[in-house]
XYZ file of C-alpha atoms in Angstrom:
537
model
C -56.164 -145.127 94.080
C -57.420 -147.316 91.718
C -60.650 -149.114 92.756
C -61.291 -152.578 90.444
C -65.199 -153.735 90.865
C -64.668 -156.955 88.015
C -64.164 -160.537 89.801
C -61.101 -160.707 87.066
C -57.508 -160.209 88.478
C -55.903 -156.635 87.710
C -52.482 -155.809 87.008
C -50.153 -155.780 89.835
C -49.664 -153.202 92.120
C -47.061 -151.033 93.179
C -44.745 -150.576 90.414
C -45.023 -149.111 86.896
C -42.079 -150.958 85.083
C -42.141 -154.027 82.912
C -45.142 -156.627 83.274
C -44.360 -159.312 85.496
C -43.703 -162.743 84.715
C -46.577 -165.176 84.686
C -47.182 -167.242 87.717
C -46.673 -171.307 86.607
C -50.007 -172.958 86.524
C -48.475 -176.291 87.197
C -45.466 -178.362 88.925
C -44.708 -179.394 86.092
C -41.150 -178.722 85.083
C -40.311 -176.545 88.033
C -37.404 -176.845 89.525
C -37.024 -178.972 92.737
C -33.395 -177.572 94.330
C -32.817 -174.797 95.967
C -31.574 -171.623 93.879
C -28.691 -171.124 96.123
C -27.266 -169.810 99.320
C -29.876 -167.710 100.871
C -30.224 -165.443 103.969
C -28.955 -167.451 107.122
C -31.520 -167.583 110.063
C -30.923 -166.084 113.368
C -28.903 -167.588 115.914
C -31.664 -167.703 118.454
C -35.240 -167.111 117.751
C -35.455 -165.705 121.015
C -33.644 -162.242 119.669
C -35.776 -161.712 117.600
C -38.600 -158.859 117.783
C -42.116 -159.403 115.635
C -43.961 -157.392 113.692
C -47.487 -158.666 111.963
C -49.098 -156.941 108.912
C -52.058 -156.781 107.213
C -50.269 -155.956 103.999
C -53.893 -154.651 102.233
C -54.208 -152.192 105.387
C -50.436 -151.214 106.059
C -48.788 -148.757 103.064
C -50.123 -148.511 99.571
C -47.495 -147.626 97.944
C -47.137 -146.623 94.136
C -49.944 -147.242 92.246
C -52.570 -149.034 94.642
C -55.903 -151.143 93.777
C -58.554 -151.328 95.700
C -61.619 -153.748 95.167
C -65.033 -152.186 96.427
C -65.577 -149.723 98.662
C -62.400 -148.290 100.476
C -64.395 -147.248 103.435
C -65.555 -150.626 104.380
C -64.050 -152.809 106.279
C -64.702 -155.819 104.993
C -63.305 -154.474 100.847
C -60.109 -153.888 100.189
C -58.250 -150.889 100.363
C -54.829 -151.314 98.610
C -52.249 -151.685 100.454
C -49.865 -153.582 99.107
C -45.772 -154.974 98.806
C -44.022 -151.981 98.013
C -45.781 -150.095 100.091
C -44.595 -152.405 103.127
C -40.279 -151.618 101.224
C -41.074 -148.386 101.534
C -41.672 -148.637 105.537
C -38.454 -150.686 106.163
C -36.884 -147.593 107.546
C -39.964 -147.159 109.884
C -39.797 -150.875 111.048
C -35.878 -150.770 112.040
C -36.231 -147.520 113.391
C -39.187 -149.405 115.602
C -36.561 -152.170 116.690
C -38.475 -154.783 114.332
C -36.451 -157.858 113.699
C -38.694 -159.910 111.658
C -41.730 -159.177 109.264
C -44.604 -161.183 109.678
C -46.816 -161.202 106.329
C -50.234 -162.023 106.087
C -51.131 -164.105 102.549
C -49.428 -162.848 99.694
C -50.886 -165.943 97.457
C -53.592 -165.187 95.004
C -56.772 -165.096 96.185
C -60.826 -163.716 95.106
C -60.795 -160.297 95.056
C -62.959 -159.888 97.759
C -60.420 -161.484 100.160
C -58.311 -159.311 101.255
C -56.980 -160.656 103.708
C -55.765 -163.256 102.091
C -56.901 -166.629 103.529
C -58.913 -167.665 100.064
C -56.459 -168.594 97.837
C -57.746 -169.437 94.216
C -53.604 -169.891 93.013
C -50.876 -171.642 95.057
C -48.232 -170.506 93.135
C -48.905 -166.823 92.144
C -48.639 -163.621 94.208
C -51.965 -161.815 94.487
C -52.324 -158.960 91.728
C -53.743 -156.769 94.095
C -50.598 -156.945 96.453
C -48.239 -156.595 93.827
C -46.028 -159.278 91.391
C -43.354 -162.145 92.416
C -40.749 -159.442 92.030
C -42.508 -156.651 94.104
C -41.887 -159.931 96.753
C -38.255 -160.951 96.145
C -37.298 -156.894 96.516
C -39.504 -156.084 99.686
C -37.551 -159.621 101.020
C -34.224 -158.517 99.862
C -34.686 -155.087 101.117
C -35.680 -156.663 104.386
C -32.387 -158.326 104.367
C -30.262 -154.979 103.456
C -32.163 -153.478 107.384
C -30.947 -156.766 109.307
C -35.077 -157.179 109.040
C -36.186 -161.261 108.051
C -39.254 -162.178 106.845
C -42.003 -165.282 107.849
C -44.310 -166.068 104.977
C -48.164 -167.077 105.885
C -48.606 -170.172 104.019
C -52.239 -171.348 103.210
C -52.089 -174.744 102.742
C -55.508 -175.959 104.992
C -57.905 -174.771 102.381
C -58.734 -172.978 98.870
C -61.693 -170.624 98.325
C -65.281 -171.505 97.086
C -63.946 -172.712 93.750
C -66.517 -175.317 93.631
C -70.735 -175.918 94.276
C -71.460 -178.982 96.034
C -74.009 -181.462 94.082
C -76.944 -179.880 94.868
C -75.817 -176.329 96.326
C -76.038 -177.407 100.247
C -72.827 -176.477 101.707
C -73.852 -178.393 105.136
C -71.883 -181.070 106.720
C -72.626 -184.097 104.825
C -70.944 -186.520 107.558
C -67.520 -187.544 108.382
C -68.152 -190.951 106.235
C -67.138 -190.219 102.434
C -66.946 -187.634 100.334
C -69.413 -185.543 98.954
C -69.815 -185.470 95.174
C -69.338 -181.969 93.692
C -71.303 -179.922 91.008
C -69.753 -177.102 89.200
C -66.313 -175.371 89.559
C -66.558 -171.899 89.665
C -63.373 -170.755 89.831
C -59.844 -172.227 88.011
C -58.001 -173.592 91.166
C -54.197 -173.780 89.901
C -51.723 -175.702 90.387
C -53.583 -178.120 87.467
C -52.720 -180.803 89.783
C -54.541 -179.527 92.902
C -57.324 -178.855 90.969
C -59.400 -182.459 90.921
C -62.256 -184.003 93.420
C -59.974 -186.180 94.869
C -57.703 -183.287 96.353
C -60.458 -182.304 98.534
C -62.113 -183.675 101.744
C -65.425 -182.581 100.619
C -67.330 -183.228 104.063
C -69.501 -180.106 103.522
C -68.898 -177.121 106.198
C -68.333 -177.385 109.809
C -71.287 -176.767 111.853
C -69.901 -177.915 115.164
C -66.763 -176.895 116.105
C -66.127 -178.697 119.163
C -66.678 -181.786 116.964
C -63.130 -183.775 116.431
C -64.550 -184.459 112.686
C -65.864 -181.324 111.524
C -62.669 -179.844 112.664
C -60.791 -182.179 110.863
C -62.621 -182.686 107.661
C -64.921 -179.393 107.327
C -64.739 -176.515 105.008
C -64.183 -173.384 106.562
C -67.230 -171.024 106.645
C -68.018 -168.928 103.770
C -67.609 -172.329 101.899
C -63.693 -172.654 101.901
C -62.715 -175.698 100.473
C -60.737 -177.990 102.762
C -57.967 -179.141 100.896
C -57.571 -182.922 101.408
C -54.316 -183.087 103.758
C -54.942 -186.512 105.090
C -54.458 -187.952 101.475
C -50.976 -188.875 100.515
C -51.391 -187.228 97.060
C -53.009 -184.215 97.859
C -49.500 -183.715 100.075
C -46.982 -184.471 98.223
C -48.057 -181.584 95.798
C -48.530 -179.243 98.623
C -44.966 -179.856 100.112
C -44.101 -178.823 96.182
C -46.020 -175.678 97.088
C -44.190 -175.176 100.026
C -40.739 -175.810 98.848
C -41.563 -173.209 95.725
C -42.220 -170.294 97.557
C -39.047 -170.836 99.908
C -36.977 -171.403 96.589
C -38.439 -168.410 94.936
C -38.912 -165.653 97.766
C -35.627 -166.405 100.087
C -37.686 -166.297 103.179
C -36.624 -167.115 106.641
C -39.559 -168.815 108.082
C -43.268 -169.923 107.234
C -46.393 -169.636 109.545
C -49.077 -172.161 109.549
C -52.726 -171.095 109.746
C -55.338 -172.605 111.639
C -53.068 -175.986 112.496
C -56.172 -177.593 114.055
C -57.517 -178.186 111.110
C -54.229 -179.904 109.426
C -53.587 -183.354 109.201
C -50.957 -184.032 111.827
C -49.105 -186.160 109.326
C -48.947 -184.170 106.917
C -47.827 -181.287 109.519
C -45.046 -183.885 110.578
C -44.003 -184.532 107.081
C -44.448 -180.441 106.234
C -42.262 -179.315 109.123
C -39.575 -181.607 108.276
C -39.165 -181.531 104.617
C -39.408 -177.131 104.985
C -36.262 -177.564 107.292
C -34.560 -180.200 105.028
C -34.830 -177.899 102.146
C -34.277 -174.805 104.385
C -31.163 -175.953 105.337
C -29.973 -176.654 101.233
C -30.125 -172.999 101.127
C -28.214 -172.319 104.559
C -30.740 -171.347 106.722
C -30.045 -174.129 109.573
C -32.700 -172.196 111.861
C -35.994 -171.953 109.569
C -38.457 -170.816 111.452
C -42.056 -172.815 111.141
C -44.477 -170.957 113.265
C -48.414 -172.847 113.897
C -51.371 -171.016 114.780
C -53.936 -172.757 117.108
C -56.379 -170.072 118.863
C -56.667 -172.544 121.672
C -57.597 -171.236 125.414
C -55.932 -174.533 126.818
C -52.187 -175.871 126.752
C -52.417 -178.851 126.319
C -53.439 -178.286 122.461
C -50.344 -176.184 121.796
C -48.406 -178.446 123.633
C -49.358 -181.536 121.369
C -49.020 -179.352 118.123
C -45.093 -178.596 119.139
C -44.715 -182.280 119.274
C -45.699 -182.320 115.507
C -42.346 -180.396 114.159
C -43.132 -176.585 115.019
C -40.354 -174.727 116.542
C -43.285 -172.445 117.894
C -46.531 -171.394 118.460
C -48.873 -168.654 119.164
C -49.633 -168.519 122.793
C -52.623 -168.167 122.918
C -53.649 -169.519 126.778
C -51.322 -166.936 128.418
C -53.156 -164.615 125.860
C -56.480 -165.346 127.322
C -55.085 -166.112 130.912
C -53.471 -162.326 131.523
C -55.387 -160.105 129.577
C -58.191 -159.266 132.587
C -55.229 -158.511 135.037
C -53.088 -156.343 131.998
C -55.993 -154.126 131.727
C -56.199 -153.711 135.433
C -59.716 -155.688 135.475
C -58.133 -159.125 137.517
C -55.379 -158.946 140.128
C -51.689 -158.545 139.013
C -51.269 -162.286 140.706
C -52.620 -163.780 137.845
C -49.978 -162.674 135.373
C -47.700 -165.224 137.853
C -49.881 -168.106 138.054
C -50.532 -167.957 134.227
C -46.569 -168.157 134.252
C -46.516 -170.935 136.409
C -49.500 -172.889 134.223
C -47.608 -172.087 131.113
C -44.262 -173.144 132.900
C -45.688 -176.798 133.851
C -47.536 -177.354 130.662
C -44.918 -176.279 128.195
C -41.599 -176.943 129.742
C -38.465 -176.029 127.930
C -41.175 -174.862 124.781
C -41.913 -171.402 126.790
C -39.084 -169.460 125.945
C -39.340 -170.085 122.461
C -43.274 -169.312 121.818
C -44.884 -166.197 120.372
C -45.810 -164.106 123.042
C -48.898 -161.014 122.186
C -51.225 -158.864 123.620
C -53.738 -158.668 120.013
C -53.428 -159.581 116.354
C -55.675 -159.641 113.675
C -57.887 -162.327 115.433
C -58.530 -160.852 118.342
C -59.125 -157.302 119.686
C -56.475 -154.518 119.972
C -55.070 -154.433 123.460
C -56.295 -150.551 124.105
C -60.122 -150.343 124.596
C -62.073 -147.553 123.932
C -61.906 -144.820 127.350
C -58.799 -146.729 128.619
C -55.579 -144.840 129.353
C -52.443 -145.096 127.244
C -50.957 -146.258 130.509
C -52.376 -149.830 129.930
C -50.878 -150.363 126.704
C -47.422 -148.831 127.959
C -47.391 -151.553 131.032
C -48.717 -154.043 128.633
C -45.930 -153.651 125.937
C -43.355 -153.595 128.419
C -45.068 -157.081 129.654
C -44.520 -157.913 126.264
C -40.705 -157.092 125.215
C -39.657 -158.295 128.893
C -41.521 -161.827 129.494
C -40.136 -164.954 128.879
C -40.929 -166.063 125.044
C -40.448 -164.139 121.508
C -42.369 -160.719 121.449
C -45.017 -160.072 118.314
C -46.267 -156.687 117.906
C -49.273 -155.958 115.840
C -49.242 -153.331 113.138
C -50.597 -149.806 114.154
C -50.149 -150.940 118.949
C -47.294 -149.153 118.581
C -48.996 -146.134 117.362
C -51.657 -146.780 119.847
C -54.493 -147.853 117.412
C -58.071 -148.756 119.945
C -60.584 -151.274 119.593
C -64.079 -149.417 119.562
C -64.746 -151.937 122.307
C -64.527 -151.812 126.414
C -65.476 -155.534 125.932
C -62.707 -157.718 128.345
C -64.907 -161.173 127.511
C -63.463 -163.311 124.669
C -64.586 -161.755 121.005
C -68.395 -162.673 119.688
C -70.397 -162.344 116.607
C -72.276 -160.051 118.306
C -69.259 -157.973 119.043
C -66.565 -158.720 116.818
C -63.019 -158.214 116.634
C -62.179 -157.944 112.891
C -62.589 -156.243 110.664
C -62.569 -152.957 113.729
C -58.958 -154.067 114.583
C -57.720 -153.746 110.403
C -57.739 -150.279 110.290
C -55.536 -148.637 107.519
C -52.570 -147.129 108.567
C -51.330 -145.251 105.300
C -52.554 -141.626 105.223
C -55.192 -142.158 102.176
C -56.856 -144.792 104.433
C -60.448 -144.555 104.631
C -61.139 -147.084 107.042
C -59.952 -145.474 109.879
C -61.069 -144.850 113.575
C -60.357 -141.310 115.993
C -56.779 -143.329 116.744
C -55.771 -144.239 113.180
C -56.968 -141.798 111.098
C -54.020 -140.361 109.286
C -50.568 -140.837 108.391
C -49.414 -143.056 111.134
C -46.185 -143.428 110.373
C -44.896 -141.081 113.424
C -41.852 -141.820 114.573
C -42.351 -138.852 117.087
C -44.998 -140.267 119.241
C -45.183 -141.051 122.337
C -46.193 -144.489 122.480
C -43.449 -145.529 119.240
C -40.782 -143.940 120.900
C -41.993 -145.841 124.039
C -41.728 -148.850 122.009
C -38.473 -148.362 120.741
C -37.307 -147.824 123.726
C -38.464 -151.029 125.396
C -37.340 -153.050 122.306
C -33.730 -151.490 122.469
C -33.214 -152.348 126.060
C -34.131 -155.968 125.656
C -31.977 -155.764 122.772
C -29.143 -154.490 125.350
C -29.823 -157.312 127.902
C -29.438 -160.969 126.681
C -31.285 -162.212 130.257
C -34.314 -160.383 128.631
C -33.871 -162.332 125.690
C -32.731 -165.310 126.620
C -33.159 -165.800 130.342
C -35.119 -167.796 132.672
C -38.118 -165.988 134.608
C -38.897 -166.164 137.640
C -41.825 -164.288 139.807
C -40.777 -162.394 142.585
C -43.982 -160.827 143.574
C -46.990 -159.897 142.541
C -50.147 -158.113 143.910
C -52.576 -161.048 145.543
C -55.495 -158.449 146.028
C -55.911 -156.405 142.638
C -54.334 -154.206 140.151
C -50.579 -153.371 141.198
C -47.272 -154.894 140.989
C -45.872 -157.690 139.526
C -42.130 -158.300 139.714
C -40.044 -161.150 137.716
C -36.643 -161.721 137.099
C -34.877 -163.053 133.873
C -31.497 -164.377 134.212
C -28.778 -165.535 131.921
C -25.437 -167.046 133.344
C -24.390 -163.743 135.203
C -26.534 -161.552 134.122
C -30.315 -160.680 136.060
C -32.047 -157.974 135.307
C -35.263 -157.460 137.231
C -38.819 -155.891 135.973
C -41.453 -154.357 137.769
C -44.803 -153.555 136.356
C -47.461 -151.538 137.774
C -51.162 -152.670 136.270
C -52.673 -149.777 139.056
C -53.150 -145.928 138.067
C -51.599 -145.294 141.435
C -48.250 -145.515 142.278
C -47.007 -148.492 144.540
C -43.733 -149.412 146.741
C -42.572 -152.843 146.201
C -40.133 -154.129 148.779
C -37.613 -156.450 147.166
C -34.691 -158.274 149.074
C -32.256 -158.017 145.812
C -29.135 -157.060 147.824
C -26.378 -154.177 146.273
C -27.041 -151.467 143.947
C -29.202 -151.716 140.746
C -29.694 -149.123 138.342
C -33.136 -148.447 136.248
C -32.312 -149.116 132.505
C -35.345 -147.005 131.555
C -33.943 -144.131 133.915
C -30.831 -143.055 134.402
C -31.142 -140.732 137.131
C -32.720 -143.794 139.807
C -30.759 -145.558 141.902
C -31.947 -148.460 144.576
C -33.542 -150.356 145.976
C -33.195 -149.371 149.311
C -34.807 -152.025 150.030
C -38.087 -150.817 148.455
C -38.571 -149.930 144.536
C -41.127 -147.007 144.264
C -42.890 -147.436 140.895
C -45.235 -144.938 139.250
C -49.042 -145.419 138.468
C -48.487 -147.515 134.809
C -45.416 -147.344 135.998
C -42.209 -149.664 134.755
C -38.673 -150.153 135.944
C -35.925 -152.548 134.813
C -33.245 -152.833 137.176
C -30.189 -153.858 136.596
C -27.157 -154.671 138.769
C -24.175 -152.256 139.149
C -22.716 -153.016 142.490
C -21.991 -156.411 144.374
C -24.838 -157.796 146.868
């Protein structure tokens, strides 16, 4: 591997054939319609199956470039585009649907994750080129695999020194005047005062005007969405990378801070120009790490077609690791059900991401994370694996509270997964690319069921019991037209009888040889069943 230490952009990565073209430094003169049919979009969002990367800490494929030291966790390591092509085969084997990037968009080279851009309109040097994107999309196309873009359009990175080098809020008011630049922001046009709310960083979070108007902490620059100018050229942005990449959706970062006009005006004009290009189903997908509804709720309202969701996140995740009776998986379901309506079905359902800690703790069984992942793939909503759960990556954590700075999440839960990978813990050291492990195979074996069953996919839920008095079983239904297939989880080491008044005969799609209930459904410790229906009540 390659390891860069100057603050000067490197050639791209993963390929050794002709230099890429240059990345436009301006709007000017680029072309505003679509270059022609592209990829449709999915019927139904709802099929779909998820799949989030951290492209600098999934594959490096040929020729990778690092940028300090490999080993820590905050550097990066050099994973990159083609390494991600290389792992299509891996992802469809997994029963992966749709490809979630993190920030392909040019950034400092210390950000590797890719959320301080420097260049709206180039592809990061360290990832790879523009082509090294069109062919890892394409590709992704060829395995029935689509692909959501993470657009960063809330702020740039430190490109410039406040007057006086304070950073600290300097009060909703006006802006602040600024010193020096220290970095060339590109597009040209993005790159004046006036395209920036310059309201110094946020120091109270909970504040409606710090949210709205802050930088993010280090120092990222919040790029001026409540001004009319400043988004008109970012829709540009927006439509450029569609035009250029062919992708099938966009997710939003950090939507709270957005200006909900300009999300309003975003979401629309990305589906206008979506559908130009034939996808009539463009997926726009907001992120809002909220632990209440009603937030996520109001942010639908501006355009999204989902959301993270991020309550039920916080709501179950004491009861899926055993820690909070199985009863509160159904009255989290019955919250989510009154607050969002006919939105459920169609939000992002998780159990981690790169925010937040991976499911498995340190010293808990693999049991957990095969009841959770089947909580997952079966619940009402669209299923988003992580990179690396399905390989059963921990959390050196037994922490259950939210994350802290004393404790936190990243960068612990951005491990490496490609075999050179340095920054690895006892469950990802390696190659992890097994397709002969037990928890993949488990995996792929929960994903191809609800791929079987449309009521998994598309159905209605409704509880049918769960465990009032601690860890145990919770049983829900999902039901489309005819079809009703019925799940039942155990959260308890121990196994448990469930008696269920379902009527007839009902086979277990996970195994072939049961056959009930009569009346009662006996269900192993970490146990899961998914009955199905094969004789009349």
């Amino acid at each position: 591997m390659i390891v860069d230490d100057r603050a000067t952009p490197v050639p791209p990565a993963g390929g050794t054939g002709p230099a890429p073209e240059p990345a436009p430094d301006s709007l000017a003169g680029l072309p505003a319609g679509p270059a022609g049919p592209g990829h449709p979009s999915p019927a139904d969002w709802r099929d779909e199956v998820l799949y989030s990367v951290l492209v600098d800490r999934f594959e490096a494929g040929p020729r990778p470039v690092g940028y300090g030291d490999p080993a820590d966790g905050d550097s990066r390591h050099g994973g990159n585009l083609a390494g991600i092509t290389s792992r299509l085969d891996y992802l469809r084997d997994l029963g992966v649907t749709t490809l979630l990037l993190s920030p392909v968009t040019r950034t400092t080279p210390d950000s590797y994750h890719g959320y301080a851009p420097v260049h709206l309109l180039a592809v990061d040097p360290y990832l790879g080129s523009l082509a090294d994107l069109r062919e890892l999309v394409g590709a992704a196309h060829r395995h029935g695999i689509r692909v959501v873009l993470d657009l960063v359009v809330n702020h740039a990175a430190r490109i410039f020194e406040y007057e006086g080098g304070d950073d600290g809020w300097k009060g909703a008011a006006h802006p602040a005047p600024i010193g020096a630049w220290t970095t060339d922001f590109k597009p040209v046009e993005l790159a004046v005062p006036e395209h920036f709310s310059r309201r110094g960083q946020i120091a109270d979070w909970k504040d409606p005007d710090h949210a709205a108007l802050g930088d993010f902490p280090p120092g990222y620059r919040r790029l001026a969405t409540e001004n009319p100018a400043t988004r008109a050229l970012l829709l540009r942005v927006a439509r450029w990378w569609l035009r250029e990449t062919d992708a099938d959706g966009v997710r939003l970062d950090a939507i709270r801070h957005l200006d909900p006009d300009f999300v309003r005006e975003l979401t629309a004009d990305l589906k206008r120009y979506a559908a130009t290009m034939g996808k009539h189903n463009f997926l726009v997908l907001g992120e809002y790490s909220s632990t209440a509804d009603g937030p996520i709720v109001d942010s639908l309202a501006l355009g999204f077609d989902s959301a993270y969701n991020y309550p039920e996140y916080r709501r179950q995740s004491w009861a899926l690791h055993g820690a909070a009776p199985a009863r509160d998986l159904a009255d989290s379901l019955a919250t989510a059900a009154d607050a969002f309506g006919p939105h459920l079905p169609r939000l992002v359902r998780f159990i981690d991401n790169h925010d937040v800690y991976r499911f498995l703790r340190d010293g808990e069984p693999d049991g957990r994370l095969r009841v959770a992942l089947a909580f997952l793939m079966f619940s009402i909503g669209i299923p988003m694996l992580y990179y690396g759960t399905e390989q059963g990556f921990r959390q050196p954590t037994r922490r259950l509270e939210r994350e802290c700075s004393a404790d936190r999440a990243a960068p612990r839960n951005r491990e490496d997964m490609f075999a050179a990978g340095r920054f690895v813990s006892a469950s990802s050291a390696g190659d992890r690319f097994d397709t002969s492990s037990a928890m993949f195979r488990w995996t792929r074996r929960l994903a191809d069921v609800r791929r079987r069953f449309v009521a998994l996919r598309r159905g209605d839920q409704a509880v049918r019991w769960s465990d009032p008095d601690g860890p145990g079983g919770y049983v829900f239904s999902r039901r489309h037209g005819d079809e009703e297939v019925v799940v039942v989880l155990n959260t308890a080491d121990e196994p448990r009888r469930v008696a269920l008044d379902t009527g007839g005969r009902w086979a277990d799609a996970l195994d072939p040889g049961y056959v009930g209930p009569s009346p009662d459904v006996d269900v192993d410790g970490f146990g899961v069943r998914v009955l199905v229906r094969t004789g009349p009540r």
